[in-house]
PDB file of C-alpha atoms in Angstrom:
ATOM      1  CA  MET A   5     249.269 135.511  84.494  1.00  0.00           C
ATOM      2  CA  ARG A   6     250.887 136.799  81.331  1.00  0.00           C
ATOM      3  CA  ASP A   7     249.763 140.003  79.671  1.00  0.00           C
ATOM      4  CA  PRO A   8     248.408 139.172  76.141  1.00  0.00           C
ATOM      5  CA  CYS A   9     249.945 142.382  74.780  1.00  0.00           C
ATOM      6  CA  ASP A  10     253.446 141.506  76.019  1.00  0.00           C
ATOM      7  CA  HIS A  11     255.385 139.863  73.162  1.00  0.00           C
ATOM      8  CA  TYR A  12     258.851 140.333  74.638  1.00  0.00           C
ATOM      9  CA  THR A  13     258.823 138.508  77.968  1.00  0.00           C
ATOM     10  CA  ILE A  14     259.354 134.731  77.817  1.00  0.00           C
ATOM     11  CA  ASP A  15     256.756 132.659  79.598  1.00  0.00           C
ATOM     12  CA  LEU A  16     258.443 130.999  82.593  1.00  0.00           C
ATOM     13  CA  ILE A  17     256.229 127.919  82.521  1.00  0.00           C
ATOM     14  CA  GLY A  18     255.362 127.727  78.801  1.00  0.00           C
ATOM     15  CA  GLY A  19     258.764 127.030  77.311  1.00  0.00           C
ATOM     16  CA  VAL A  20     261.374 128.624  75.079  1.00  0.00           C
ATOM     17  CA  ARG A  21     260.788 131.277  72.500  1.00  0.00           C
ATOM     18  CA  ALA A  22     261.241 130.112  68.864  1.00  0.00           C
ATOM     19  CA  LYS A  23     264.431 131.116  67.065  1.00  0.00           C
ATOM     20  CA  PRO A  24     264.085 133.720  64.315  1.00  0.00           C
ATOM     21  CA  GLY A  25     264.461 132.714  60.688  1.00  0.00           C
ATOM     22  CA  ARG A  26     263.449 129.740  58.573  1.00  0.00           C
ATOM     23  CA  LYS A  27     263.249 126.300  60.089  1.00  0.00           C
ATOM     24  CA  PRO A  28     265.995 123.918  58.925  1.00  0.00           C
ATOM     25  CA  LEU A  29     265.152 121.340  56.246  1.00  0.00           C
ATOM     26  CA  GLY A  30     266.570 118.500  58.333  1.00  0.00           C
ATOM     27  CA  GLU A  31     267.314 118.100  62.004  1.00  0.00           C
ATOM     28  CA  ARG A  32     269.932 120.844  61.932  1.00  0.00           C
ATOM     29  CA  ALA A  33     270.808 123.854  59.814  1.00  0.00           C
ATOM     30  CA  MET A  34     272.819 123.175  56.660  1.00  0.00           C
ATOM     31  CA  THR A  35     276.415 124.283  56.401  1.00  0.00           C
ATOM     32  CA  PRO A  36     277.270 126.741  53.620  1.00  0.00           C
ATOM     33  CA  ALA A  37     278.828 123.876  51.596  1.00  0.00           C
ATOM     34  CA  GLU A  38     275.674 121.762  51.942  1.00  0.00           C
ATOM     35  CA  ARG A  39     273.495 124.726  50.977  1.00  0.00           C
ATOM     36  CA  LYS A  40     275.608 125.431  47.875  1.00  0.00           C
ATOM     37  CA  ARG A  41     275.613 121.734  46.879  1.00  0.00           C
ATOM     38  CA  ARG A  42     271.813 121.662  47.139  1.00  0.00           C
ATOM     39  CA  SER A  43     271.551 124.924  45.158  1.00  0.00           C
ATOM     40  CA  ARG A  44     273.743 123.527  42.361  1.00  0.00           C
ATOM     41  CA  GLU A  45     271.752 120.296  42.232  1.00  0.00           C
ATOM     42  CA  LEU A  46     268.439 122.157  41.986  1.00  0.00           C
ATOM     43  CA  ARG A  47     269.861 124.444  39.289  1.00  0.00           C
ATOM     44  CA  ARG A  48     271.197 121.468  37.316  1.00  0.00           C
ATOM     45  CA  ASN A  49     267.770 119.805  37.478  1.00  0.00           C
ATOM     46  CA  ARG A  50     266.031 122.986  36.274  1.00  0.00           C
ATOM     47  CA  LEU A  51     268.458 123.368  33.367  1.00  0.00           C
ATOM     48  CA  GLN A  52     267.961 119.750  32.310  1.00  0.00           C
ATOM     49  CA  GLU A  53     264.214 120.332  32.135  1.00  0.00           C
ATOM     50  CA  LEU A  54     264.741 123.280  29.790  1.00  0.00           C
ATOM     51  CA  SER A  55     267.308 121.691  27.484  1.00  0.00           C
ATOM     52  CA  VAL A  56     266.366 119.836  24.291  1.00  0.00           C
ATOM     53  CA  THR A  57     268.497 117.471  22.220  1.00  0.00           C
ATOM     54  CA  VAL A  58     267.713 117.227  18.501  1.00  0.00           C
ATOM     55  CA  GLU A  59     269.160 115.622  15.399  1.00  0.00           C
ATOM     56  CA  LEU A  60     269.229 117.799  12.295  1.00  0.00           C
ATOM     57  CA  SER A  61     269.237 116.725   8.671  1.00  0.00           C
ATOM     58  CA  ARG A  62     272.147 117.878   6.511  1.00  0.00           C
ATOM     59  CA  ASP A  63     269.988 120.562   4.877  1.00  0.00           C
ATOM     60  CA  ALA A  64     268.845 121.862   8.250  1.00  0.00           C
ATOM     61  CA  GLN A  65     272.452 121.887   9.476  1.00  0.00           C
ATOM     62  CA  LYS A  66     273.534 123.902   6.421  1.00  0.00           C
ATOM     63  CA  ALA A  67     270.679 126.359   7.004  1.00  0.00           C
ATOM     64  CA  LEU A  68     271.704 126.675  10.655  1.00  0.00           C
ATOM     65  CA  ASP A  69     275.304 127.358   9.647  1.00  0.00           C
ATOM     66  CA  LYS A  70     274.101 130.104   7.267  1.00  0.00           C
ATOM     67  CA  MET A  71     272.023 131.696  10.027  1.00  0.00           C
ATOM     68  CA  ILE A  72     275.020 131.647  12.369  1.00  0.00           C
ATOM     69  CA  GLU A  73     277.117 133.320   9.689  1.00  0.00           C
ATOM     70  CA  TRP A  74     274.452 135.962   8.863  1.00  0.00           C
ATOM     71  CA  TRP A  75     273.634 136.890  12.420  1.00  0.00           C
ATOM     72  CA  GLY A  76     277.079 136.336  13.940  1.00  0.00           C
ATOM     73  CA  VAL A  77     275.674 134.515  16.965  1.00  0.00           C
ATOM     74  CA  SER A  78     276.079 131.138  18.681  1.00  0.00           C
ATOM     75  CA  LYS A  79     274.190 128.002  17.649  1.00  0.00           C
ATOM     76  CA  LYS A  80     271.903 128.367  20.644  1.00  0.00           C
ATOM     77  CA  GLU A  81     270.989 131.962  19.759  1.00  0.00           C
ATOM     78  CA  ALA A  82     270.511 131.091  16.063  1.00  0.00           C
ATOM     79  CA  ILE A  83     268.124 128.254  16.968  1.00  0.00           C
ATOM     80  CA  ASN A  84     266.232 130.519  19.381  1.00  0.00           C
ATOM     81  CA  ARG A  85     265.840 133.198  16.690  1.00  0.00           C
ATOM     82  CA  ALA A  86     264.788 130.631  14.063  1.00  0.00           C
ATOM     83  CA  MET A  87     262.121 129.263  16.420  1.00  0.00           C
ATOM     84  CA  LEU A  88     260.805 132.765  17.126  1.00  0.00           C
ATOM     85  CA  ILE A  89     260.720 133.577  13.406  1.00  0.00           C
ATOM     86  CA  ALA A  90     258.822 130.361  12.662  1.00  0.00           C
ATOM     87  CA  CYS A  91     256.327 131.075  15.446  1.00  0.00           C
ATOM     88  CA  GLN A  92     255.814 134.699  14.412  1.00  0.00           C
ATOM     89  CA  SER A  93     255.332 133.802  10.754  1.00  0.00           C
ATOM     90  CA  GLN A  94     252.650 131.279  11.718  1.00  0.00           C
ATOM     91  CA  THR A  95     250.811 133.822  13.847  1.00  0.00           C
ATOM     92  CA  GLY A  96     250.935 136.565  11.217  1.00  0.00           C
ATOM     93  CA  ARG A  97     253.455 138.837  12.939  1.00  0.00           C
ATOM     94  CA  THR A  98     255.852 139.095   9.994  1.00  0.00           C
ATOM     95  CA  ALA A  99     256.479 142.831  10.319  1.00  0.00           C
ATOM     96  CA  SER A 100     258.980 142.437  13.144  1.00  0.00           C
ATOM     97  CA  LEU A 101     260.694 139.196  12.163  1.00  0.00           C
ATOM     98  CA  PHE A 102     264.255 140.383  12.458  1.00  0.00           C
ATOM     99  CA  GLU A 103     263.826 143.043  15.129  1.00  0.00           C
ATOM    100  CA  PHE A 104     263.768 141.055  18.367  1.00  0.00           C
ATOM    101  CA  ASP A 105     265.310 143.465  20.836  1.00  0.00           C
ATOM    102  CA  ILE A 106     263.976 146.726  19.436  1.00  0.00           C
ATOM    103  CA  GLU A 107     260.673 148.049  20.756  1.00  0.00           C
ATOM    104  CA  PRO A 108     258.619 150.562  18.792  1.00  0.00           C
ATOM    105  CA  PRO A 109     259.340 154.156  19.807  1.00  0.00           C
ATOM    106  CA  PRO A 110     256.813 155.719  22.183  1.00  0.00           C
ATOM    107  CA  ALA A 111     254.174 157.940  20.615  1.00  0.00           C
ATOM    108  CA  ARG A 112     255.040 161.617  20.767  1.00  0.00           C
ATOM    109  CA  ARG A 113     252.663 164.079  22.313  1.00  0.00           C
ATOM    110  CA  LYS A 114     252.004 167.263  20.457  1.00  0.00           C
ATOM    111  CA  THR A 115     252.775 170.331  22.493  1.00  0.00           C
ATOM    112  CA  ARG A 116     251.519 173.824  21.895  1.00  0.00           C
ATOM    113  CA  ARG A 117     253.975 176.607  21.697  1.00  0.00           C
ATOM    114  CA  HIS A 118     252.865 179.870  23.207  1.00  0.00           C
ATOM    115  CA  LYS A 119     253.962 183.089  21.615  1.00  0.00           C
ATOM    116  CA  GLY A 120     255.989 185.177  24.014  1.00  0.00           C
ATOM    117  CA  ALA A 121     255.134 188.878  24.513  1.00  0.00           C
TER     118      ALA A 121
END
């Protein structure tokens, strides 16, 4: 009879102890090349879900070119900023339209100075 507190001894009749680690997705473990191929495919699928293709009018394209020139950023970043500005202006948060990366400074605590003797 096996001691219920013994987790180290393999049961002679019961079978083989399970291997440590995750179980393989298929019948066998993937090779590093197969794992990387699967990782790239999953990443490509995630990126396709996040990407959007649009057609812009000439006026919108000119405005986008001006934004790129003003901000000195890529098209992607200019579109991201323009979308954030549009969203913030609709929700009434116009005070911080052009300050995306800057957080307000933390409030200072007033400290008392004791007079030395």
